PDB file of C-alpha atoms and ligand atoms in Angstrom:
ATOM      1  CA  UNK A   1      -3.283 -15.289   5.896  1.00  0.00           C
ATOM      2  CA  UNK A   2      -0.135 -14.757   3.928  1.00  0.00           C
ATOM      3  CA  UNK A   3       3.012 -16.965   4.335  1.00  0.00           C
ATOM      4  CA  UNK A   4       4.954 -16.774   7.807  1.00  0.00           C
ATOM      5  CA  UNK A   5       7.527 -14.401   6.253  1.00  0.00           C
ATOM      6  CA  UNK A   6       4.678 -12.428   4.900  1.00  0.00           C
ATOM      7  CA  UNK A   7       2.863 -12.302   8.521  1.00  0.00           C
ATOM      8  CA  UNK A   8       5.812 -10.396   9.400  1.00  0.00           C
ATOM      9  CA  UNK A   9       5.461  -7.538   7.670  1.00  0.00           C
ATOM     10  CA  UNK A  10       2.841  -4.720   9.375  1.00  0.00           C
ATOM     11  CA  UNK A  11      -0.182  -3.408   7.176  1.00  0.00           C
ATOM     12  CA  UNK A  12      -0.544   0.383   7.867  1.00  0.00           C
ATOM     13  CA  UNK A  13      -4.933   0.809   7.843  1.00  0.00           C
ATOM     14  CA  UNK A  14      -4.461   4.168   5.503  1.00  0.00           C
ATOM     15  CA  UNK A  15      -2.924   1.743   2.749  1.00  0.00           C
ATOM     16  CA  UNK A  16      -6.250  -0.388   2.297  1.00  0.00           C
ATOM     17  CA  UNK A  17      -7.658   2.624   0.826  1.00  0.00           C
ATOM     18  CA  UNK A  18      -5.523   2.762  -1.992  1.00  0.00           C
ATOM     19  CA  UNK A  19      -5.347  -0.550  -2.426  1.00  0.00           C
ATOM     20  CA  UNK A  20      -8.810  -0.638  -2.823  1.00  0.00           C
ATOM     21  CA  UNK A  21      -8.875   2.352  -5.090  1.00  0.00           C
ATOM     22  CA  UNK A  22      -5.439   1.147  -7.444  1.00  0.00           C
ATOM     23  CA  UNK A  23      -2.692  -1.303  -6.241  1.00  0.00           C
ATOM     24  CA  UNK A  24       0.029   0.637  -7.523  1.00  0.00           C
ATOM     25  CA  UNK A  25      -1.612   3.936  -6.172  1.00  0.00           C
ATOM     26  CA  UNK A  26      -0.862   1.944  -3.070  1.00  0.00           C
ATOM     27  CA  UNK A  27       2.600   0.614  -3.875  1.00  0.00           C
ATOM     28  CA  UNK A  28       3.449   4.113  -5.064  1.00  0.00           C
ATOM     29  CA  UNK A  29       2.701   6.082  -1.673  1.00  0.00           C
ATOM     30  CA  UNK A  30       4.008   2.743   0.907  1.00  0.00           C
ATOM     31  CA  UNK A  31       6.636   1.557  -1.127  1.00  0.00           C
ATOM     32  CA  UNK A  32       8.252   4.453  -3.121  1.00  0.00           C
ATOM     33  CA  UNK A  33       7.035   7.589  -0.788  1.00  0.00           C
ATOM     34  CA  UNK A  34       5.543   9.473  -3.195  1.00  0.00           C
ATOM     35  CA  UNK A  35       3.385  11.830  -2.424  1.00  0.00           C
ATOM     36  CA  UNK A  36       0.743  14.590  -3.886  1.00  0.00           C
ATOM     37  CA  UNK A  37       1.964  17.720  -2.047  1.00  0.00           C
ATOM     38  CA  UNK A  38      -1.051  19.577  -1.820  1.00  0.00           C
ATOM     39  CA  UNK A  39      -3.674  16.883  -1.066  1.00  0.00           C
ATOM     40  CA  UNK A  40      -1.508  16.083   2.136  1.00  0.00           C
ATOM     41  CA  UNK A  41      -1.022  20.036   3.192  1.00  0.00           C
ATOM     42  CA  UNK A  42      -4.309  20.571   3.028  1.00  0.00           C
ATOM     43  CA  UNK A  43      -4.977  17.233   4.638  1.00  0.00           C
ATOM     44  CA  UNK A  44      -1.944  18.515   7.271  1.00  0.00           C
ATOM     45  CA  UNK A  45      -4.033  21.639   7.724  1.00  0.00           C
ATOM     46  CA  UNK A  46      -7.600  19.932   7.689  1.00  0.00           C
ATOM     47  CA  UNK A  47      -6.202  17.671  10.370  1.00  0.00           C
ATOM     48  CA  UNK A  48      -7.137  19.530  13.988  1.00  0.00           C
ATOM     49  CA  UNK A  49     -10.405  21.055  12.487  1.00  0.00           C
ATOM     50  CA  UNK A  50     -11.109  17.592  10.752  1.00  0.00           C
ATOM     51  CA  UNK A  51     -11.670  15.241  14.426  1.00  0.00           C
ATOM     52  CA  UNK A  52     -14.432  18.179  15.467  1.00  0.00           C
ATOM     53  CA  UNK A  53     -15.807  18.414  12.592  1.00  0.00           C
ATOM     54  CA  UNK A  54     -16.650  14.462  12.278  1.00  0.00           C
ATOM     55  CA  UNK A  55     -18.373  14.269  15.630  1.00  0.00           C
ATOM     56  CA  UNK A  56     -20.580  17.792  16.136  1.00  0.00           C
ATOM     57  CA  UNK A  57     -23.223  16.130  18.077  1.00  0.00           C
ATOM     58  CA  UNK A  58     -22.237  13.230  20.025  1.00  0.00           C
ATOM     59  CA  UNK A  59     -21.000  14.618  23.040  1.00  0.00           C
ATOM     60  CA  UNK A  60     -23.708  16.494  22.890  1.00  0.00           C
ATOM     61  CA  UNK A  61     -25.965  13.342  23.418  1.00  0.00           C
ATOM     62  CA  UNK A  62     -23.850  12.176  26.174  1.00  0.00           C
ATOM     63  CA  UNK A  63     -21.590  10.092  23.942  1.00  0.00           C
ATOM     64  CA  UNK A  64     -17.896   9.634  25.335  1.00  0.00           C
ATOM     65  CA  UNK A  65     -15.891  10.837  22.150  1.00  0.00           C
ATOM     66  CA  UNK A  66     -12.130   9.572  21.892  1.00  0.00           C
ATOM     67  CA  UNK A  67      -9.806  11.417  18.999  1.00  0.00           C
ATOM     68  CA  UNK A  68      -7.125  10.425  17.432  1.00  0.00           C
ATOM     69  CA  UNK A  69      -7.449   7.159  18.858  1.00  0.00           C
ATOM     70  CA  UNK A  70      -3.771   4.599  17.896  1.00  0.00           C
ATOM     71  CA  UNK A  71      -5.197   1.131  16.603  1.00  0.00           C
ATOM     72  CA  UNK A  72      -3.783  -2.020  15.789  1.00  0.00           C
ATOM     73  CA  UNK A  73      -4.068  -6.077  15.320  1.00  0.00           C
ATOM     74  CA  UNK A  74      -1.652  -8.377  16.771  1.00  0.00           C
ATOM     75  CA  UNK A  75      -3.509 -10.967  15.334  1.00  0.00           C
ATOM     76  CA  UNK A  76      -3.691  -9.295  11.547  1.00  0.00           C
ATOM     77  CA  UNK A  77      -0.347  -7.316  11.919  1.00  0.00           C
ATOM     78  CA  UNK A  78      -2.345  -4.488  11.266  1.00  0.00           C
ATOM     79  CA  UNK A  79      -1.639  -0.537  12.868  1.00  0.00           C
ATOM     80  CA  UNK A  80      -3.300   2.771  12.035  1.00  0.00           C
ATOM     81  CA  UNK A  81      -5.154   5.798  13.955  1.00  0.00           C
ATOM     82  CA  UNK A  82      -8.937   6.673  13.511  1.00  0.00           C
ATOM     83  CA  UNK A  83      -9.889   9.938  13.434  1.00  0.00           C
ATOM     84  CA  UNK A  84     -12.806   9.495  15.994  1.00  0.00           C
ATOM     85  CA  UNK A  85     -14.161   6.655  17.760  1.00  0.00           C
ATOM     86  CA  UNK A  86     -17.428   7.556  20.105  1.00  0.00           C
ATOM     87  CA  UNK A  87     -18.104   4.872  22.765  1.00  0.00           C
ATOM     88  CA  UNK A  88     -21.593   4.669  22.185  1.00  0.00           C
ATOM     89  CA  UNK A  89     -23.801   2.316  24.226  1.00  0.00           C
ATOM     90  CA  UNK A  90     -24.226  -0.613  21.739  1.00  0.00           C
ATOM     91  CA  UNK A  91     -20.414  -0.308  21.255  1.00  0.00           C
ATOM     92  CA  UNK A  92     -17.489   1.472  19.980  1.00  0.00           C
ATOM     93  CA  UNK A  93     -18.680   3.726  16.314  1.00  0.00           C
ATOM     94  CA  UNK A  94     -15.524   4.363  14.611  1.00  0.00           C
ATOM     95  CA  UNK A  95     -16.171   7.773  12.221  1.00  0.00           C
ATOM     96  CA  UNK A  96     -13.144   8.733  10.127  1.00  0.00           C
ATOM     97  CA  UNK A  97     -12.952  11.990   8.150  1.00  0.00           C
ATOM     98  CA  UNK A  98     -12.650  12.347   4.848  1.00  0.00           C
ATOM     99  CA  UNK A  99     -11.511  15.419   2.509  1.00  0.00           C
ATOM    100  CA  UNK A 100     -13.494  15.346  -0.254  1.00  0.00           C
ATOM    101  CA  UNK A 101     -16.984  13.281  -1.315  1.00  0.00           C
ATOM    102  CA  UNK A 102     -17.896   9.819  -1.324  1.00  0.00           C
ATOM    103  CA  UNK A 103     -16.508   7.729  -4.431  1.00  0.00           C
ATOM    104  CA  UNK A 104     -17.045   4.134  -4.403  1.00  0.00           C
ATOM    105  CA  UNK A 105     -16.382   1.691  -1.732  1.00  0.00           C
ATOM    106  CA  UNK A 106     -12.592   2.146  -0.923  1.00  0.00           C
ATOM    107  CA  UNK A 107     -12.438   4.173   2.182  1.00  0.00           C
ATOM    108  CA  UNK A 108     -14.927   1.399   3.947  1.00  0.00           C
ATOM    109  CA  UNK A 109     -12.491  -1.147   3.648  1.00  0.00           C
ATOM    110  CA  UNK A 110     -10.361   1.425   5.958  1.00  0.00           C
ATOM    111  CA  UNK A 111     -12.725   1.782   8.704  1.00  0.00           C
ATOM    112  CA  UNK A 112     -13.635  -2.002   8.346  1.00  0.00           C
ATOM    113  CA  UNK A 113      -9.939  -2.729   9.448  1.00  0.00           C
ATOM    114  CA  UNK A 114     -10.301   0.038  12.272  1.00  0.00           C
ATOM    115  CA  UNK A 115     -13.290  -1.629  13.341  1.00  0.00           C
ATOM    116  CA  UNK A 116     -11.342  -5.246  13.000  1.00  0.00           C
ATOM    117  CA  UNK A 117      -8.844  -3.703  15.294  1.00  0.00           C
ATOM    118  CA  UNK A 118     -11.182  -2.038  18.140  1.00  0.00           C
ATOM    119  CA  UNK A 119     -12.616  -5.699  18.313  1.00  0.00           C
ATOM    120  CA  UNK A 120      -9.360  -7.098  19.021  1.00  0.00           C
ATOM    121  CA  UNK A 121      -8.681  -4.582  21.119  1.00  0.00           C
ATOM    122  CA  UNK A 122     -11.442  -3.835  23.113  1.00  0.00           C
ATOM    123  CA  UNK A 123     -12.988  -7.767  22.624  1.00  0.00           C
ATOM    124  CA  UNK A 124     -16.655  -5.996  21.911  1.00  0.00           C
ATOM    125  CA  UNK A 125     -18.349  -6.408  18.412  1.00  0.00           C
ATOM    126  CA  UNK A 126     -18.328  -3.493  16.494  1.00  0.00           C
ATOM    127  CA  UNK A 127     -21.090  -3.430  13.900  1.00  0.00           C
ATOM    128  CA  UNK A 128     -20.861  -0.297  12.107  1.00  0.00           C
ATOM    129  CA  UNK A 129     -19.431   3.066  11.966  1.00  0.00           C
ATOM    130  CA  UNK A 130     -19.601   6.516   9.896  1.00  0.00           C
ATOM    131  CA  UNK A 131     -17.360   8.319   7.070  1.00  0.00           C
ATOM    132  CA  UNK A 132     -17.782  11.971   7.465  1.00  0.00           C
ATOM    133  CA  UNK A 133     -17.191  13.739   4.187  1.00  0.00           C
ATOM    134  CA  UNK A 134     -16.206  17.556   4.713  1.00  0.00           C
ATOM    135  CA  UNK A 135     -17.411  18.531   1.171  1.00  0.00           C
ATOM    136  CA  UNK A 136     -20.938  17.545   1.749  1.00  0.00           C
ATOM    137  CA  UNK A 137     -20.850  17.854   5.645  1.00  0.00           C
ATOM    138  CA  UNK A 138     -22.691  14.545   5.831  1.00  0.00           C
ATOM    139  CA  UNK A 139     -22.079  11.156   6.830  1.00  0.00           C
ATOM    140  CA  UNK A 140     -22.566   8.066   5.169  1.00  0.00           C
ATOM    141  CA  UNK A 141     -23.350   4.874   7.758  1.00  0.00           C
ATOM    142  CA  UNK A 142     -21.220   1.712   6.855  1.00  0.00           C
ATOM    143  CA  UNK A 143     -22.387  -1.718   8.103  1.00  0.00           C
ATOM    144  CA  UNK A 144     -19.092  -4.051   9.012  1.00  0.00           C
ATOM    145  CA  UNK A 145     -21.271  -6.984   6.878  1.00  0.00           C
ATOM    146  CA  UNK A 146     -19.595 -10.611   6.541  1.00  0.00           C
ATOM    147  CA  UNK A 147     -19.077  -9.012   2.366  1.00  0.00           C
ATOM    148  CA  UNK A 148     -17.013  -5.812   3.320  1.00  0.00           C
ATOM    149  CA  UNK A 149     -15.295  -8.051   6.325  1.00  0.00           C
ATOM    150  CA  UNK A 150     -13.930 -10.098   3.725  1.00  0.00           C
ATOM    151  CA  UNK A 151     -12.687  -7.978   0.779  1.00  0.00           C
ATOM    152  CA  UNK A 152     -10.974  -6.028   3.760  1.00  0.00           C
ATOM    153  CA  UNK A 153      -8.803  -9.167   4.760  1.00  0.00           C
ATOM    154  CA  UNK A 154      -8.172  -9.641   1.135  1.00  0.00           C
ATOM    155  CA  UNK A 155      -6.616  -5.961   0.955  1.00  0.00           C
ATOM    156  CA  UNK A 156      -4.788  -6.766   4.051  1.00  0.00           C
ATOM    157  CA  UNK A 157      -3.151  -9.475   2.459  1.00  0.00           C
ATOM    158  CA  UNK A 158      -3.045  -7.834  -0.716  1.00  0.00           C
ATOM    159  CA  UNK A 159      -0.757  -5.217   0.737  1.00  0.00           C
ATOM    160  CA  UNK A 160       1.149  -7.094   2.735  1.00  0.00           C
ATOM    161  CA  UNK A 161       2.113  -9.311  -0.172  1.00  0.00           C
ATOM    162  CA  UNK A 162       3.227  -6.061  -2.120  1.00  0.00           C
ATOM    163  CA  UNK A 163       5.019  -4.703   0.988  1.00  0.00           C
ATOM    164  CA  UNK A 164       6.543  -8.175   1.690  1.00  0.00           C
ATOM    165  CA  UNK A 165       7.656  -8.623  -1.709  1.00  0.00           C
ATOM    166  CA  UNK A 166       8.584  -4.284  -2.337  1.00  0.00           C
ATOM    167  CA  UNK A 167       7.104  -5.288  -6.374  1.00  0.00           C
ATOM    168  CA  UNK A 168       5.430  -1.814  -7.473  1.00  0.00           C
ATOM    169  CA  UNK A 169       1.529  -3.351  -8.880  1.00  0.00           C
ATOM    170  CA  UNK A 170       1.606  -2.660 -12.536  1.00  0.00           C
ATOM    171  CA  UNK A 171      -0.210   0.152 -13.852  1.00  0.00           C
ATOM    172  CA  UNK A 172      -4.007   0.018 -15.479  1.00  0.00           C
ATOM    173  CA  UNK A 173      -3.791   3.401 -17.221  1.00  0.00           C
ATOM    174  CA  UNK A 174      -7.679   3.168 -17.213  1.00  0.00           C
ATOM    175  CA  UNK A 175     -11.055   5.702 -16.295  1.00  0.00           C
ATOM    176  CA  UNK A 176      -9.146   5.378 -12.547  1.00  0.00           C
ATOM    177  CA  UNK A 177      -6.253   7.617 -13.597  1.00  0.00           C
ATOM    178  CA  UNK A 178      -7.390  10.996 -14.736  1.00  0.00           C
ATOM    179  CA  UNK A 179      -8.990  11.470 -10.891  1.00  0.00           C
ATOM    180  CA  UNK A 180      -5.479  10.121  -9.230  1.00  0.00           C
ATOM    181  CA  UNK A 181      -3.469  12.402  -7.043  1.00  0.00           C
ATOM    182  CA  UNK A 182      -0.386  10.374  -8.338  1.00  0.00           C
ATOM    183  CA  UNK A 183      -1.231  10.876 -12.209  1.00  0.00           C
ATOM    184  CA  UNK A 184       1.716  13.195 -12.846  1.00  0.00           C
ATOM    185  CA  UNK A 185       3.943  10.720 -10.781  1.00  0.00           C
ATOM    186  CA  UNK A 186       3.024   7.463 -12.192  1.00  0.00           C
ATOM    187  CA  UNK A 187       2.824   8.370 -15.869  1.00  0.00           C
ATOM    188  CA  UNK A 188       0.717   5.187 -16.452  1.00  0.00           C
ATOM    189  CA  UNK A 189       0.545   5.782 -20.116  1.00  0.00           C
ATOM    190  CA  UNK A 190       4.199   6.093 -20.802  1.00  0.00           C
ATOM    191  CA  UNK A 191       4.411   2.723 -18.166  1.00  0.00           C
ATOM    192  CA  UNK A 192       1.989   1.076 -20.097  1.00  0.00           C
ATOM    193  CA  UNK A 193       3.602   1.804 -23.447  1.00  0.00           C
ATOM    194  CA  UNK A 194       6.833   0.887 -21.980  1.00  0.00           C
ATOM    195  CA  UNK A 195       5.510  -2.357 -20.929  1.00  0.00           C
ATOM    196  CA  UNK A 196       3.872  -2.869 -24.010  1.00  0.00           C
ATOM    197  CA  UNK A 197       7.208  -2.416 -25.865  1.00  0.00           C
ATOM    198  CA  UNK A 198       9.069  -4.420 -23.883  1.00  0.00           C
ATOM    199  CA  UNK A 199       7.152  -7.212 -24.511  1.00  0.00           C
ATOM    200  CA  UNK A 200       7.077  -6.692 -28.381  1.00  0.00           C
ATOM    201  CA  UNK A 201      10.606  -6.779 -27.819  1.00  0.00           C
ATOM    202  CA  UNK A 202      10.253 -10.045 -26.248  1.00  0.00           C
ATOM    203  CA  UNK A 203       8.092 -11.588 -29.427  1.00  0.00           C
ATOM    204  CA  UNK A 204      10.849 -10.125 -31.854  1.00  0.00           C
ATOM    205  CA  UNK A 205      13.311 -11.737 -30.591  1.00  0.00           C
ATOM    206  CA  UNK A 206      12.219 -14.800 -29.215  1.00  0.00           C
ATOM    207  CA  UNK A 207      14.350 -17.551 -31.044  1.00  0.00           C
ATOM    208  CA  UNK A 208      12.676 -19.863 -33.383  1.00  0.00           C
ATOM    209  CA  UNK A 209      12.185 -23.702 -32.105  1.00  0.00           C
ATOM    210  CA  UNK A 210      13.174 -26.194 -33.599  1.00  0.00           C
ATOM    211  CA  UNK A 211      10.405 -27.618 -36.150  1.00  0.00           C
ATOM    212  CA  UNK A 212       8.608 -24.385 -35.836  1.00  0.00           C
ATOM    213  CA  UNK A 213       6.936 -25.144 -39.347  1.00  0.00           C
ATOM    214  CA  UNK A 214       6.976 -21.588 -40.197  1.00  0.00           C
ATOM    215  CA  UNK A 215      10.605 -21.633 -39.618  1.00  0.00           C
TER     216      UNK A 215
HETATM  217  S1  SF4 B 301      -2.075   7.623 -12.486  1.00  0.00           S
HETATM  218 FE1  SF4 B 301      -3.805   5.469 -12.645  1.00  0.00          FE
HETATM  219  S2  SF4 B 301      -2.350   3.894 -12.255  1.00  0.00           S
HETATM  220 FE2  SF4 B 301      -1.041   5.161 -12.016  1.00  0.00          FE
HETATM  221  S3  SF4 B 301      -1.382   5.113  -9.417  1.00  0.00           S
HETATM  222 FE3  SF4 B 301      -3.138   6.535 -10.497  1.00  0.00          FE
HETATM  223  S4  SF4 B 301      -4.650   5.443 -10.819  1.00  0.00           S
HETATM  224 FE4  SF4 B 301      -2.936   4.003 -10.408  1.00  0.00          FE
END
């Protein structure tokens, strides 16, 4: 866990997926409120449809389904919302709707954080959940094992530190960037060039030390 000061900073669960993909993307969204208009417009339009699409058969099987559930963890100062919670006989089962198709483990952290909240809120163990991908209309089941829990805890503290210090992470400018919805706002090649230039300027004007053999 972070410092006492950091522990007072609440972490939005939605930030964890962004953090896992690229800490700078997380900073642009959660520190600077930058967002991709198109992506969010589409998400808003689908918001009503999403919760029904994510749990099409559970109710038919007699499982109680809760939608748009507010989640929190006092212990971790974590807040968020789950699209769907299926109240199965063997425990709560969170289901999160995703617009596209599966790409990496990033969304698993968001789902795992929902499970951590549910465990604290309900005093029940939550061992698995699912991500529903609209592009393929398939569920991908996620098991909340020790490794995923540890990665999620690390991400929570990483986001908390970023929010507490209000520091925008640097741009990695790598293969993640072409697929990033914030590419136009981030301009990673410009930012990294500027940082490189600053480094070069720093070394150009570094005063020579006394006794420098090249002086
Ligand atoms: S464009 Fe690249 S560096 Fe910038 S937020 Fe996206 S992934 Fe991160």
